[in-house]
């Protein structure tokens, strides 16, 4: 980590849901909460709680110097669902807990 930059991950107990065009794409009571300096809290959901059959793999990848290389998927429906989901198949050691967990731009805590 660089000076002043911090990432923490904790086991959450919130019930979170992702609904897209009336379909529940993901629902979990065991999200990982990732807090990163300068970013909103992100919920990383275990793959067992995600309807991966509704996601379309994307060719998009991005690199974060703190987390590693992210792979992306698109949500069903409208263009604004493009690359709305990401995961780190090989995260850096400091964030190893998020390996293969899915993160969504749009998450509803219920």
Short mmCIF file of N, CA and C in Angstrom, two decimals:
data_model
loop_
_atom_site.label_atom_id
_atom_site.label_comp_id
_atom_site.label_asym_id
_atom_site.label_seq_id
_atom_site.Cartn_x
_atom_site.Cartn_y
_atom_site.Cartn_z
N UNK A 1 0.83 -1.18 0.00
CA UNK A 1 0.00 0.00 0.00
C UNK A 1 0.89 1.25 0.00
N UNK A 2 0.39 2.27 -0.61
CA UNK A 2 1.09 3.54 -0.56
C UNK A 2 0.68 4.28 0.70
N UNK A 3 1.49 5.23 1.09
CA UNK A 3 1.20 6.00 2.29
C UNK A 3 -0.20 6.62 2.21
N UNK A 4 -0.98 6.43 3.25
CA UNK A 4 -2.32 7.02 3.29
C UNK A 4 -3.40 6.19 2.62
N UNK A 5 -3.04 5.14 1.91
CA UNK A 5 -4.04 4.30 1.25
C UNK A 5 -4.27 3.06 2.10
N UNK A 6 -5.54 2.73 2.30
CA UNK A 6 -5.86 1.59 3.16
C UNK A 6 -7.05 0.83 2.58
N UNK A 7 -6.97 -0.49 2.66
CA UNK A 7 -8.09 -1.36 2.31
C UNK A 7 -8.35 -2.28 3.49
N UNK A 8 -9.61 -2.36 3.91
CA UNK A 8 -9.99 -3.32 4.93
C UNK A 8 -11.14 -4.16 4.37
N UNK A 9 -11.18 -5.41 4.80
CA UNK A 9 -12.25 -6.32 4.38
C UNK A 9 -12.80 -6.97 5.65
N UNK A 10 -14.11 -6.96 5.76
CA UNK A 10 -14.74 -7.61 6.89
C UNK A 10 -15.96 -8.40 6.43
N UNK A 11 -16.29 -9.41 7.21
CA UNK A 11 -17.48 -10.21 6.92
C UNK A 11 -18.70 -9.41 7.30
N UNK A 12 -19.58 -9.16 6.35
CA UNK A 12 -20.80 -8.43 6.62
C UNK A 12 -21.94 -9.35 7.01
N UNK A 13 -22.96 -8.78 7.60
CA UNK A 13 -24.15 -9.54 7.96
C UNK A 13 -25.40 -8.97 7.29
N UNK A 14 -25.20 -7.89 6.51
CA UNK A 14 -26.32 -7.29 5.80
C UNK A 14 -26.90 -8.26 4.78
N UNK A 15 -28.19 -8.16 4.56
CA UNK A 15 -28.84 -8.90 3.48
C UNK A 15 -28.83 -7.97 2.28
N UNK A 16 -28.13 -8.37 1.23
CA UNK A 16 -28.03 -7.53 0.04
C UNK A 16 -28.62 -8.26 -1.16
N UNK A 17 -29.14 -7.45 -2.09
CA UNK A 17 -29.79 -8.02 -3.26
C UNK A 17 -29.47 -7.15 -4.47
N UNK A 18 -29.34 -7.83 -5.61
CA UNK A 18 -29.17 -7.14 -6.88
C UNK A 18 -30.31 -7.59 -7.77
N UNK A 19 -31.14 -6.62 -8.19
CA UNK A 19 -32.27 -6.91 -9.06
C UNK A 19 -32.07 -6.13 -10.35
N UNK A 20 -32.24 -6.81 -11.46
CA UNK A 20 -32.08 -6.18 -12.77
C UNK A 20 -33.25 -6.58 -13.64
N UNK A 21 -33.99 -5.59 -14.11
CA UNK A 21 -35.15 -5.82 -14.97
C UNK A 21 -36.10 -6.85 -14.38
N UNK A 22 -36.36 -6.72 -13.07
CA UNK A 22 -37.30 -7.58 -12.38
C UNK A 22 -36.75 -8.94 -11.96
N UNK A 23 -35.52 -9.27 -12.33
CA UNK A 23 -34.93 -10.55 -11.97
C UNK A 23 -33.91 -10.35 -10.86
N UNK A 24 -33.94 -11.23 -9.87
CA UNK A 24 -32.90 -11.21 -8.84
C UNK A 24 -31.66 -11.86 -9.43
N UNK A 25 -30.61 -11.07 -9.54
CA UNK A 25 -29.34 -11.54 -10.11
C UNK A 25 -28.44 -12.08 -9.00
N UNK A 26 -28.53 -11.49 -7.81
CA UNK A 26 -27.73 -11.94 -6.67
C UNK A 26 -28.46 -11.60 -5.39
N UNK A 27 -28.28 -12.45 -4.38
CA UNK A 27 -28.86 -12.20 -3.07
C UNK A 27 -28.00 -12.92 -2.05
N UNK A 28 -27.58 -12.20 -1.02
CA UNK A 28 -26.66 -12.79 -0.05
C UNK A 28 -26.83 -12.19 1.33
N UNK A 29 -26.60 -13.00 2.34
CA UNK A 29 -26.55 -12.54 3.72
C UNK A 29 -25.13 -12.67 4.26
N UNK A 30 -24.19 -12.87 3.33
CA UNK A 30 -22.79 -13.05 3.76
C UNK A 30 -21.82 -12.30 2.84
N UNK A 31 -22.11 -11.03 2.59
CA UNK A 31 -21.20 -10.27 1.74
C UNK A 31 -19.91 -9.93 2.47
N UNK A 32 -18.85 -9.79 1.71
CA UNK A 32 -17.63 -9.20 2.25
C UNK A 32 -17.72 -7.70 1.99
N UNK A 33 -17.42 -6.90 3.00
CA UNK A 33 -17.43 -5.44 2.85
C UNK A 33 -16.00 -4.96 2.66
N UNK A 34 -15.75 -4.37 1.53
CA UNK A 34 -14.42 -3.84 1.23
C UNK A 34 -14.47 -2.33 1.33
N UNK A 35 -13.66 -1.81 2.23
CA UNK A 35 -13.54 -0.36 2.40
C UNK A 35 -12.16 0.05 1.91
N UNK A 36 -12.15 1.03 1.00
CA UNK A 36 -10.90 1.48 0.40
C UNK A 36 -10.85 3.00 0.45
N UNK A 37 -9.71 3.52 0.80
CA UNK A 37 -9.53 4.97 0.88
C UNK A 37 -10.05 5.64 -0.39
N UNK A 38 -10.94 6.62 -0.21
CA UNK A 38 -11.45 7.40 -1.33
C UNK A 38 -12.54 6.75 -2.16
N UNK A 39 -13.01 5.58 -1.75
CA UNK A 39 -14.03 4.85 -2.52
C UNK A 39 -15.22 4.51 -1.61
N UNK A 40 -16.40 4.33 -2.22
CA UNK A 40 -17.53 3.88 -1.40
C UNK A 40 -17.33 2.43 -0.97
N UNK A 41 -18.02 2.02 0.09
CA UNK A 41 -17.99 0.62 0.53
C UNK A 41 -18.50 -0.23 -0.62
N UNK A 42 -17.83 -1.32 -0.89
CA UNK A 42 -18.25 -2.26 -1.93
C UNK A 42 -18.57 -3.61 -1.29
N UNK A 43 -19.65 -4.22 -1.77
CA UNK A 43 -20.08 -5.53 -1.31
C UNK A 43 -19.58 -6.57 -2.31
N UNK A 44 -18.79 -7.51 -1.84
CA UNK A 44 -18.31 -8.62 -2.66
C UNK A 44 -19.09 -9.86 -2.24
N UNK A 45 -19.82 -10.44 -3.20
CA UNK A 45 -20.72 -11.55 -2.91
C UNK A 45 -20.12 -12.88 -3.34
N UNK A 46 -20.31 -13.92 -2.51
CA UNK A 46 -19.79 -15.24 -2.87
C UNK A 46 -20.45 -15.74 -4.16
N UNK A 47 -19.70 -16.48 -4.99
CA UNK A 47 -20.25 -16.94 -6.26
C UNK A 47 -21.51 -17.79 -6.12
N UNK A 48 -21.66 -18.49 -5.00
CA UNK A 48 -22.84 -19.32 -4.78
C UNK A 48 -24.11 -18.49 -4.65
N UNK A 49 -23.96 -17.21 -4.37
CA UNK A 49 -25.12 -16.33 -4.17
C UNK A 49 -25.42 -15.46 -5.40
N UNK A 50 -24.77 -15.76 -6.51
CA UNK A 50 -24.91 -14.97 -7.73
C UNK A 50 -25.43 -15.86 -8.85
N UNK A 51 -26.42 -15.37 -9.57
CA UNK A 51 -26.96 -16.08 -10.74
C UNK A 51 -26.03 -15.81 -11.94
N UNK A 52 -24.92 -16.53 -11.97
CA UNK A 52 -23.93 -16.31 -13.03
C UNK A 52 -24.50 -16.64 -14.41
N UNK A 53 -25.56 -17.45 -14.45
CA UNK A 53 -26.18 -17.78 -15.73
C UNK A 53 -26.84 -16.55 -16.36
N UNK A 54 -27.07 -15.50 -15.58
CA UNK A 54 -27.67 -14.27 -16.10
C UNK A 54 -26.63 -13.23 -16.51
N UNK A 55 -25.36 -13.51 -16.23
CA UNK A 55 -24.28 -12.57 -16.54
C UNK A 55 -23.62 -12.94 -17.86
N UNK A 56 -23.21 -11.91 -18.60
CA UNK A 56 -22.51 -12.12 -19.86
C UNK A 56 -21.06 -11.69 -19.68
N UNK A 57 -20.10 -12.63 -19.89
CA UNK A 57 -18.69 -12.26 -19.74
C UNK A 57 -18.31 -11.14 -20.71
N UNK A 58 -17.41 -10.29 -20.26
CA UNK A 58 -16.94 -9.16 -21.05
C UNK A 58 -15.45 -9.34 -21.32
N UNK A 59 -14.97 -8.69 -22.36
CA UNK A 59 -13.53 -8.69 -22.63
C UNK A 59 -12.81 -7.64 -21.79
N UNK A 60 -13.55 -6.83 -21.06
CA UNK A 60 -12.97 -5.74 -20.28
C UNK A 60 -12.18 -6.28 -19.08
N UNK A 61 -11.01 -5.72 -18.86
CA UNK A 61 -10.24 -5.94 -17.64
C UNK A 61 -9.69 -4.58 -17.20
N UNK A 62 -9.48 -4.44 -15.92
CA UNK A 62 -8.82 -3.25 -15.39
C UNK A 62 -7.79 -3.71 -14.36
N UNK A 63 -6.82 -2.86 -14.13
CA UNK A 63 -5.78 -3.19 -13.15
C UNK A 63 -5.80 -2.19 -12.01
N UNK A 64 -5.83 -2.67 -10.80
CA UNK A 64 -5.72 -1.86 -9.59
C UNK A 64 -4.40 -2.24 -8.91
N UNK A 65 -3.55 -1.28 -8.62
CA UNK A 65 -2.26 -1.62 -7.99
C UNK A 65 -2.42 -2.21 -6.59
N UNK A 66 -3.60 -2.09 -5.99
CA UNK A 66 -3.82 -2.60 -4.65
C UNK A 66 -4.57 -3.93 -4.62
N UNK A 67 -5.39 -4.19 -5.67
CA UNK A 67 -6.21 -5.40 -5.68
C UNK A 67 -5.83 -6.38 -6.79
N UNK A 68 -5.28 -5.90 -7.88
CA UNK A 68 -4.90 -6.78 -8.99
C UNK A 68 -5.74 -6.52 -10.23
N UNK A 69 -5.86 -7.53 -11.09
CA UNK A 69 -6.59 -7.40 -12.34
C UNK A 69 -8.01 -7.91 -12.18
N UNK A 70 -8.97 -7.06 -12.55
CA UNK A 70 -10.39 -7.41 -12.45
C UNK A 70 -10.92 -7.87 -13.80
N UNK A 71 -11.78 -8.87 -13.77
CA UNK A 71 -12.54 -9.32 -14.94
C UNK A 71 -13.96 -8.78 -14.78
N UNK A 72 -14.65 -8.59 -15.91
CA UNK A 72 -15.98 -7.97 -15.89
C UNK A 72 -17.03 -8.83 -16.57
N UNK A 73 -18.29 -8.59 -16.17
CA UNK A 73 -19.47 -9.19 -16.76
C UNK A 73 -20.51 -8.10 -16.94
N UNK A 74 -21.43 -8.33 -17.85
CA UNK A 74 -22.54 -7.40 -18.06
C UNK A 74 -23.81 -8.01 -17.50
N UNK A 75 -24.68 -7.13 -17.01
CA UNK A 75 -25.98 -7.53 -16.49
C UNK A 75 -26.98 -7.66 -17.62
N UNK A 76 -28.06 -8.41 -17.42
CA UNK A 76 -29.07 -8.55 -18.47
C UNK A 76 -29.69 -7.21 -18.84
N UNK A 77 -30.05 -7.10 -20.10
CA UNK A 77 -30.86 -5.95 -20.52
C UNK A 77 -30.08 -4.77 -21.05
N UNK A 78 -30.54 -3.61 -20.67
CA UNK A 78 -30.11 -2.33 -21.26
C UNK A 78 -28.60 -2.13 -21.24
N UNK A 79 -28.16 -1.25 -22.10
CA UNK A 79 -26.75 -0.92 -22.26
C UNK A 79 -26.11 -0.46 -20.95
N UNK A 80 -26.88 0.17 -20.06
CA UNK A 80 -26.27 0.64 -18.82
C UNK A 80 -25.89 -0.49 -17.86
N UNK A 81 -26.16 -1.73 -18.23
CA UNK A 81 -25.72 -2.88 -17.44
C UNK A 81 -24.37 -3.41 -17.88
N UNK A 82 -23.80 -2.80 -18.94
CA UNK A 82 -22.51 -3.26 -19.49
C UNK A 82 -21.41 -3.09 -18.45
N UNK A 83 -20.68 -4.15 -18.23
CA UNK A 83 -19.55 -4.16 -17.29
C UNK A 83 -19.95 -3.71 -15.90
N UNK A 84 -21.16 -4.06 -15.48
CA UNK A 84 -21.66 -3.66 -14.17
C UNK A 84 -21.28 -4.59 -13.03
N UNK A 85 -20.51 -5.64 -13.35
CA UNK A 85 -20.11 -6.64 -12.36
C UNK A 85 -18.64 -6.95 -12.57
N UNK A 86 -17.90 -7.10 -11.48
CA UNK A 86 -16.50 -7.46 -11.62
C UNK A 86 -16.07 -8.40 -10.50
N UNK A 87 -14.95 -9.05 -10.73
CA UNK A 87 -14.35 -9.96 -9.74
C UNK A 87 -12.84 -9.98 -9.98
N UNK A 88 -12.15 -10.41 -8.95
CA UNK A 88 -10.69 -10.55 -9.02
C UNK A 88 -10.35 -12.04 -8.92
N UNK A 89 -10.09 -12.70 -10.07
CA UNK A 89 -9.78 -14.13 -10.03
C UNK A 89 -8.44 -14.44 -9.35
N UNK A 90 -7.51 -13.50 -9.40
CA UNK A 90 -6.19 -13.66 -8.76
C UNK A 90 -5.83 -12.37 -8.03
N UNK A 91 -6.53 -12.07 -6.92
CA UNK A 91 -6.26 -10.81 -6.23
C UNK A 91 -4.88 -10.81 -5.56
N UNK A 92 -4.42 -9.62 -5.26
CA UNK A 92 -3.16 -9.48 -4.53
C UNK A 92 -3.33 -10.08 -3.13
N UNK A 93 -2.22 -10.46 -2.52
CA UNK A 93 -2.24 -11.15 -1.23
C UNK A 93 -3.00 -10.38 -0.14
N UNK A 94 -2.89 -9.07 -0.12
CA UNK A 94 -3.52 -8.28 0.92
C UNK A 94 -5.03 -8.28 0.89
N UNK A 95 -5.63 -8.72 -0.24
CA UNK A 95 -7.09 -8.77 -0.37
C UNK A 95 -7.55 -10.14 -0.85
N UNK A 96 -6.81 -11.17 -0.48
CA UNK A 96 -7.07 -12.53 -0.97
C UNK A 96 -8.50 -13.01 -0.70
N UNK A 97 -9.16 -12.48 0.34
CA UNK A 97 -10.51 -12.93 0.68
C UNK A 97 -11.51 -12.68 -0.45
N UNK A 98 -11.27 -11.68 -1.30
CA UNK A 98 -12.26 -11.37 -2.34
C UNK A 98 -12.12 -12.24 -3.59
N UNK A 99 -11.19 -13.16 -3.58
CA UNK A 99 -10.99 -14.03 -4.74
C UNK A 99 -12.31 -14.63 -5.21
N UNK A 100 -12.61 -14.42 -6.49
CA UNK A 100 -13.80 -14.97 -7.16
C UNK A 100 -15.14 -14.47 -6.62
N UNK A 101 -15.15 -13.52 -5.69
CA UNK A 101 -16.40 -12.92 -5.24
C UNK A 101 -16.81 -11.85 -6.25
N UNK A 102 -18.10 -11.68 -6.45
CA UNK A 102 -18.62 -10.73 -7.42
C UNK A 102 -19.00 -9.43 -6.75
N UNK A 103 -18.67 -8.33 -7.41
CA UNK A 103 -19.02 -7.01 -6.93
C UNK A 103 -19.88 -6.33 -8.00
N UNK A 104 -20.93 -5.63 -7.55
CA UNK A 104 -21.89 -4.99 -8.44
C UNK A 104 -21.89 -3.50 -8.18
N UNK A 105 -22.05 -2.72 -9.24
CA UNK A 105 -22.20 -1.27 -9.06
C UNK A 105 -23.49 -0.95 -8.32
N UNK A 106 -24.55 -1.71 -8.57
CA UNK A 106 -25.86 -1.44 -7.98
C UNK A 106 -26.23 -2.56 -7.00
N UNK A 107 -26.15 -2.27 -5.69
CA UNK A 107 -26.50 -3.23 -4.66
C UNK A 107 -27.50 -2.57 -3.71
N UNK A 108 -28.51 -3.33 -3.34
CA UNK A 108 -29.53 -2.83 -2.41
C UNK A 108 -29.39 -3.60 -1.09
N UNK A 109 -29.11 -2.88 -0.01
CA UNK A 109 -29.10 -3.52 1.31
C UNK A 109 -30.54 -3.53 1.82
N UNK A 110 -31.02 -4.72 2.17
CA UNK A 110 -32.42 -4.86 2.61
C UNK A 110 -32.50 -5.33 4.05
#
